Amino acid sequence: EVQLLESGGGLVQPGGSLRLSCAASGFTFNNYAMSWVRQAPGKGLEWVSAISGSGGTTYYADSVKGRFTISRDDSKNTLYLQMNSLRAEDTALYYCARDRHIVVVTAICFDFWGQGTLVTVSS
Amino acid sequence: QSVLTQPPSASGTPGQRVTISCSGSSSNIGSNTVNWYQQLPGTAPKLLIYSNNQRPSGAPDRFSGSKSGTSASLAISGLQSEDEADYYCAAWDDSLNGVVFGGGTKLTVL
């Protein structure tokens, strides 16, 4: 059974940093590209970042480019999101999602999602 | 303001057929495939339709997707109370070099 378990969320002050983790199980982790998708309270879904199965290619939404870094450790079956220079508008539930493909392609499609970890940026 | 445009709400009675639209542009829907996600209240999104009109294993055949030009649609036939949820369309955008979502449509079963 595919499982994605996010952790690392919490309350952080504006300008602070946080690292999210997503522990994957039930599938061969390095065979799949992965993404982070967030949802602000009461709002819609926003894609944040994607990384290929090899980890060699990464993509970012303009809203987080230069502040967030996606990475993966295939030996630990874990996906990460390092978030720096956090802003109030980064407050959201952050989901880890598996892509059906090994590389990030234009047919990108999220077939499994975690339950999310909440990040609150506030003073 | 979302790159893909969906109606904020839709409704229908049990047994009815409901359609949700998703409008984009040549850089997203016009050149790439569309996926649809269902988000039941208080839960994570779930893949409902991929590659415009394909259902993943487990998705009821009451759900169908289509695409024409720069627009896509999700149709739900034989509406059931458990279909009450938020529905999102999504596609890759070649100009933004990333995934774009619609703003979501809240479906109410009357």
mmCIF file of C-alpha atoms in Angstrom:
data_model
loop_
_atom_site.group_PDB
_atom_site.id
_atom_site.type_symbol
_atom_site.label_atom_id
_atom_site.label_comp_id
_atom_site.label_asym_id
_atom_site.label_seq_id
_atom_site.Cartn_x
_atom_site.Cartn_y
_atom_site.Cartn_z
ATOM 1 C CA GLU A 1 0.000 0.000 0.000
ATOM 2 C CA VAL A 2 1.377 3.373 -1.021
ATOM 3 C CA GLN A 3 1.812 5.703 1.940
ATOM 4 C CA LEU A 4 3.152 9.248 2.132
ATOM 5 C CA LEU A 5 3.634 10.759 5.573
ATOM 6 C CA GLU A 6 4.540 14.421 5.881
ATOM 7 C CA SER A 7 6.133 15.984 8.936
ATOM 8 C CA GLY A 8 8.029 19.082 9.997
ATOM 9 C CA GLY A 9 5.273 21.668 9.928
ATOM 10 C CA GLY A 10 4.691 24.151 12.708
ATOM 11 C CA LEU A 11 4.590 27.794 13.710
ATOM 12 C CA VAL A 12 7.455 29.958 12.470
ATOM 13 C CA GLN A 13 8.064 33.702 12.447
ATOM 14 C CA PRO A 14 8.228 35.681 9.209
ATOM 15 C CA GLY A 15 11.711 35.410 7.762
ATOM 16 C CA GLY A 16 12.290 32.068 9.446
ATOM 17 C CA SER A 17 13.044 28.637 8.040
ATOM 18 C CA LEU A 18 11.478 25.201 8.195
ATOM 19 C CA ARG A 19 12.240 21.823 6.619
ATOM 20 C CA LEU A 20 9.404 19.526 5.683
ATOM 21 C CA SER A 21 9.846 15.789 5.203
ATOM 22 C CA CYS A 22 7.737 13.191 3.429
ATOM 23 C CA ALA A 23 8.403 9.545 4.250
ATOM 24 C CA ALA A 24 7.322 7.235 1.454
ATOM 25 C CA SER A 25 6.539 3.540 1.617
ATOM 26 C CA GLY A 26 4.806 0.838 -0.380
ATOM 27 C CA PHE A 27 6.509 1.581 -3.693
ATOM 28 C CA THR A 28 9.959 1.910 -5.262
ATOM 29 C CA PHE A 29 10.617 5.529 -4.335
ATOM 30 C CA ASN A 30 13.340 6.317 -6.876
ATOM 31 C CA ASN A 31 11.056 5.239 -9.739
ATOM 32 C CA TYR A 32 8.793 8.231 -9.270
ATOM 33 C CA ALA A 33 8.984 11.985 -9.535
ATOM 34 C CA MET A 34 7.550 13.776 -6.511
ATOM 35 C CA SER A 35 5.958 17.140 -5.822
ATOM 36 C CA TRP A 36 4.861 19.430 -3.030
ATOM 37 C CA VAL A 37 1.421 21.024 -3.311
ATOM 38 C CA ARG A 38 0.027 23.444 -0.745
ATOM 39 C CA GLN A 39 -3.395 24.682 0.264
ATOM 40 C CA ALA A 40 -3.884 27.870 2.243
ATOM 41 C CA PRO A 41 -6.719 27.754 4.795
ATOM 42 C CA GLY A 42 -10.048 27.798 2.969
ATOM 43 C CA LYS A 43 -8.343 28.203 -0.407
ATOM 44 C CA GLY A 44 -7.534 26.091 -3.452
ATOM 45 C CA LEU A 45 -4.559 23.959 -4.385
ATOM 46 C CA GLU A 46 -1.222 25.505 -5.416
ATOM 47 C CA TRP A 47 1.646 23.479 -6.824
ATOM 48 C CA VAL A 48 4.937 24.386 -5.144
ATOM 49 C CA SER A 49 7.766 22.264 -6.513
ATOM 50 C CA ALA A 50 8.642 19.028 -8.299
ATOM 51 C CA ILE A 51 11.696 16.772 -8.487
ATOM 52 C CA SER A 52 12.483 13.942 -10.880
ATOM 53 C CA GLY A 53 13.024 10.356 -9.808
ATOM 54 C CA SER A 54 16.747 10.766 -10.152
ATOM 55 C CA GLY A 55 16.711 14.049 -8.280
ATOM 56 C CA GLY A 56 18.541 15.644 -11.150
ATOM 57 C CA THR A 57 15.774 17.970 -12.266
ATOM 58 C CA THR A 58 13.772 20.347 -10.133
ATOM 59 C CA TYR A 59 10.997 22.842 -10.814
ATOM 60 C CA TYR A 60 9.531 25.617 -8.686
ATOM 61 C CA ALA A 61 6.516 27.875 -8.699
ATOM 62 C CA ASP A 62 7.466 31.514 -9.151
ATOM 63 C CA SER A 63 6.022 32.284 -5.712
ATOM 64 C CA VAL A 64 8.710 30.190 -3.972
ATOM 65 C CA LYS A 65 11.624 30.300 -6.404
ATOM 66 C CA GLY A 66 14.842 31.294 -4.671
ATOM 67 C CA ARG A 67 13.383 30.647 -1.200
ATOM 68 C CA PHE A 68 12.407 26.956 -1.248
ATOM 69 C CA THR A 69 14.549 23.947 -2.182
ATOM 70 C CA ILE A 70 13.186 20.502 -2.974
ATOM 71 C CA SER A 71 15.395 17.436 -2.527
ATOM 72 C CA ARG A 72 15.155 13.707 -1.996
ATOM 73 C CA ASP A 73 17.145 10.968 -0.297
ATOM 74 C CA ASP A 74 16.337 7.748 -2.112
ATOM 75 C CA SER A 75 18.270 5.717 0.465
ATOM 76 C CA LYS A 76 15.778 6.904 3.079
ATOM 77 C CA ASN A 77 12.718 6.987 0.785
ATOM 78 C CA THR A 78 12.199 10.571 1.864
ATOM 79 C CA LEU A 79 11.290 13.796 0.087
ATOM 80 C CA TYR A 80 12.213 17.176 1.572
ATOM 81 C CA LEU A 81 11.256 20.810 1.206
ATOM 82 C CA GLN A 82 13.614 23.368 2.727
ATOM 83 C CA MET A 83 11.713 26.613 3.190
ATOM 84 C CA ASN A 84 13.640 29.829 3.892
ATOM 85 C CA SER A 85 12.606 33.480 4.159
ATOM 86 C CA LEU A 86 9.087 32.422 5.029
ATOM 87 C CA ARG A 87 6.245 34.867 4.578
ATOM 88 C CA ALA A 88 2.714 35.045 5.950
ATOM 89 C CA GLU A 89 1.392 34.021 2.533
ATOM 90 C CA ASP A 90 3.279 30.703 2.816
ATOM 91 C CA THR A 91 0.852 29.648 5.558
ATOM 92 C CA ALA A 92 -0.786 26.489 4.257
ATOM 93 C CA LEU A 93 -1.237 22.757 4.534
ATOM 94 C CA TYR A 94 1.652 21.239 2.561
ATOM 95 C CA TYR A 95 0.974 17.980 0.746
ATOM 96 C CA CYS A 96 3.530 15.572 -0.631
ATOM 97 C CA ALA A 97 2.316 13.949 -3.869
ATOM 98 C CA ARG A 98 3.604 11.155 -6.083
ATOM 99 C CA ASP A 99 3.738 11.651 -9.846
ATOM 100 C CA ARG A 100 2.827 8.751 -12.109
ATOM 101 C CA HIS A 101 6.069 9.281 -14.015
ATOM 102 C CA ILE A 102 9.757 8.886 -13.164
ATOM 103 C CA VAL A 103 10.740 12.187 -14.746
ATOM 104 C CA VAL A 104 8.882 15.471 -14.542
ATOM 105 C CA VAL A 105 6.954 15.588 -17.787
ATOM 106 C CA THR A 106 4.194 17.790 -19.093
ATOM 107 C CA ALA A 107 1.760 14.955 -18.432
ATOM 108 C CA ILE A 108 2.584 15.297 -14.713
ATOM 109 C CA CYS A 109 -0.173 13.771 -12.629
ATOM 110 C CA PHE A 110 -0.413 13.123 -8.884
ATOM 111 C CA ASP A 111 -1.763 9.652 -8.194
ATOM 112 C CA PHE A 112 -1.104 9.508 -4.451
ATOM 113 C CA TRP A 113 -1.159 12.230 -1.806
ATOM 114 C CA GLY A 114 -0.159 12.411 1.843
ATOM 115 C CA GLN A 115 -2.398 13.913 4.510
ATOM 116 C CA GLY A 116 -0.380 17.106 4.735
ATOM 117 C CA THR A 117 1.575 19.042 7.340
ATOM 118 C CA LEU A 118 0.494 22.505 8.444
ATOM 119 C CA VAL A 119 2.876 25.448 8.227
ATOM 120 C CA THR A 120 1.874 28.674 9.945
ATOM 121 C CA VAL A 121 3.967 31.800 9.429
ATOM 122 C CA SER A 122 3.099 34.406 12.016
ATOM 123 C CA SER A 123 4.702 36.651 14.605
ATOM 124 C CA GLN B 1 -6.422 34.537 -9.475
ATOM 125 C CA SER B 2 -5.928 31.019 -10.833
ATOM 126 C CA VAL B 3 -4.421 30.359 -14.264
ATOM 127 C CA LEU B 4 -7.159 27.815 -14.994
ATOM 128 C CA THR B 5 -10.723 29.067 -14.598
ATOM 129 C CA GLN B 6 -13.455 26.983 -12.996
ATOM 130 C CA PRO B 7 -16.911 27.983 -11.767
ATOM 131 C CA PRO B 8 -16.764 28.383 -7.980
ATOM 132 C CA SER B 9 -19.831 26.273 -7.444
ATOM 133 C CA ALA B 10 -22.089 23.682 -9.053
ATOM 134 C CA SER B 11 -25.062 21.723 -7.846
ATOM 135 C CA GLY B 12 -27.431 18.946 -8.766
ATOM 136 C CA THR B 13 -29.935 16.511 -7.361
ATOM 137 C CA PRO B 14 -29.281 12.795 -6.875
ATOM 138 C CA GLY B 15 -29.283 10.942 -10.170
ATOM 139 C CA GLN B 16 -28.675 14.050 -12.263
ATOM 140 C CA ARG B 17 -25.769 14.695 -14.605
ATOM 141 C CA VAL B 18 -23.509 17.609 -13.721
ATOM 142 C CA THR B 19 -20.674 19.155 -15.718
ATOM 143 C CA ILE B 20 -17.782 21.247 -14.398
ATOM 144 C CA SER B 21 -15.774 23.324 -16.847
ATOM 145 C CA CYS B 22 -12.108 24.309 -16.799
ATOM 146 C CA SER B 23 -10.812 27.026 -19.098
ATOM 147 C CA GLY B 24 -7.170 27.664 -19.844
ATOM 148 C CA SER B 25 -4.917 28.820 -22.648
ATOM 149 C CA SER B 26 -2.613 27.565 -25.373
ATOM 150 C CA SER B 27 0.291 27.254 -22.929
ATOM 151 C CA ASN B 28 -1.494 24.844 -20.598
ATOM 152 C CA ILE B 29 -4.682 23.000 -21.598
ATOM 153 C CA GLY B 30 -4.115 23.802 -25.268
ATOM 154 C CA SER B 31 -0.847 21.880 -25.358
ATOM 155 C CA ASN B 32 -0.881 19.498 -22.389
ATOM 156 C CA THR B 33 -3.118 16.911 -20.789
ATOM 157 C CA VAL B 34 -5.618 17.739 -18.051
ATOM 158 C CA ASN B 35 -6.096 15.996 -14.732
ATOM 159 C CA TRP B 36 -8.985 16.251 -12.304
ATOM 160 C CA TYR B 37 -8.807 15.852 -8.533
ATOM 161 C CA GLN B 38 -11.573 15.340 -6.007
ATOM 162 C CA GLN B 39 -11.190 16.657 -2.469
ATOM 163 C CA LEU B 40 -13.783 15.427 0.006
ATOM 164 C CA PRO B 41 -14.298 17.647 3.065
ATOM 165 C CA GLY B 42 -11.342 17.474 5.457
ATOM 166 C CA THR B 43 -9.337 15.055 3.346
ATOM 167 C CA ALA B 44 -6.411 15.121 0.927
ATOM 168 C CA PRO B 45 -7.096 15.437 -2.805
ATOM 169 C CA LYS B 46 -7.532 12.271 -4.812
ATOM 170 C CA LEU B 47 -6.851 11.689 -8.506
ATOM 171 C CA LEU B 48 -10.132 11.301 -10.379
ATOM 172 C CA ILE B 49 -9.242 11.691 -14.077
ATOM 173 C CA TYR B 50 -5.826 11.816 -15.765
ATOM 174 C CA SER B 51 -4.670 12.401 -19.333
ATOM 175 C CA ASN B 52 -7.921 14.227 -20.146
ATOM 176 C CA ASN B 53 -10.219 11.233 -19.973
ATOM 177 C CA GLN B 54 -8.574 8.288 -18.216
ATOM 178 C CA ARG B 55 -9.869 6.938 -14.917
ATOM 179 C CA PRO B 56 -7.377 5.531 -12.412
ATOM 180 C CA SER B 57 -8.130 2.232 -10.798
ATOM 181 C CA GLY B 58 -10.917 2.682 -8.278
ATOM 182 C CA ALA B 59 -12.460 5.788 -9.784
ATOM 183 C CA PRO B 60 -16.171 5.206 -10.496
ATOM 184 C CA ASP B 61 -17.159 5.148 -14.167
ATOM 185 C CA ARG B 62 -19.783 7.786 -13.365
ATOM 186 C CA PHE B 63 -16.928 10.266 -13.720
ATOM 187 C CA SER B 64 -15.670 11.174 -17.182
ATOM 188 C CA GLY B 65 -13.388 13.828 -18.608
ATOM 189 C CA SER B 66 -13.023 15.525 -21.952
ATOM 190 C CA LYS B 67 -10.900 18.224 -23.551
ATOM 191 C CA SER B 68 -11.362 20.461 -26.553
ATOM 192 C CA GLY B 69 -8.912 23.176 -27.514
ATOM 193 C CA THR B 70 -8.113 25.227 -24.423
ATOM 194 C CA SER B 71 -10.983 23.932 -22.300
ATOM 195 C CA ALA B 72 -11.756 20.761 -20.421
ATOM 196 C CA SER B 73 -14.773 19.344 -18.649
ATOM 197 C CA LEU B 74 -15.552 16.893 -15.915
ATOM 198 C CA ALA B 75 -18.918 15.160 -16.110
ATOM 199 C CA ILE B 76 -20.564 13.310 -13.266
ATOM 200 C CA SER B 77 -23.546 11.168 -14.148
ATOM 201 C CA GLY B 78 -25.924 9.553 -11.688
ATOM 202 C CA LEU B 79 -24.987 12.096 -9.033
ATOM 203 C CA GLN B 80 -24.715 10.696 -5.511
ATOM 204 C CA SER B 81 -24.589 12.404 -2.127
ATOM 205 C CA GLU B 82 -21.021 11.193 -1.599
ATOM 206 C CA ASP B 83 -19.933 13.186 -4.659
ATOM 207 C CA GLU B 84 -20.287 16.375 -2.643
ATOM 208 C CA ALA B 85 -16.722 17.693 -2.701
ATOM 209 C CA ASP B 86 -14.356 20.229 -4.222
ATOM 210 C CA TYR B 87 -13.111 19.444 -7.721
ATOM 211 C CA TYR B 88 -9.895 20.817 -9.225
ATOM 212 C CA CYS B 89 -8.532 20.706 -12.748
ATOM 213 C CA ALA B 90 -4.777 20.889 -13.339
ATOM 214 C CA ALA B 91 -2.303 20.922 -16.208
ATOM 215 C CA TRP B 92 1.313 21.680 -16.957
ATOM 216 C CA ASP B 93 1.930 25.233 -18.177
ATOM 217 C CA ASP B 94 4.730 25.566 -20.729
ATOM 218 C CA SER B 95 5.185 29.301 -20.117
ATOM 219 C CA LEU B 96 5.354 29.037 -16.330
ATOM 220 C CA ASN B 97 7.249 25.729 -16.471
ATOM 221 C CA GLY B 98 5.106 24.284 -13.733
ATOM 222 C CA VAL B 99 1.727 22.852 -12.783
ATOM 223 C CA VAL B 100 -1.281 25.137 -12.659
ATOM 224 C CA PHE B 101 -4.543 24.368 -10.888
ATOM 225 C CA GLY B 102 -8.020 25.730 -11.337
ATOM 226 C CA GLY B 103 -9.530 27.602 -8.417
ATOM 227 C CA GLY B 104 -11.751 24.650 -7.596
ATOM 228 C CA THR B 105 -15.481 23.991 -7.893
ATOM 229 C CA LYS B 106 -17.560 23.175 -4.849
ATOM 230 C CA LEU B 107 -20.186 20.624 -5.830
ATOM 231 C CA THR B 108 -23.339 20.497 -3.738
ATOM 232 C CA VAL B 109 -25.785 17.608 -3.971
ATOM 233 C CA LEU B 110 -29.202 19.046 -3.199
#
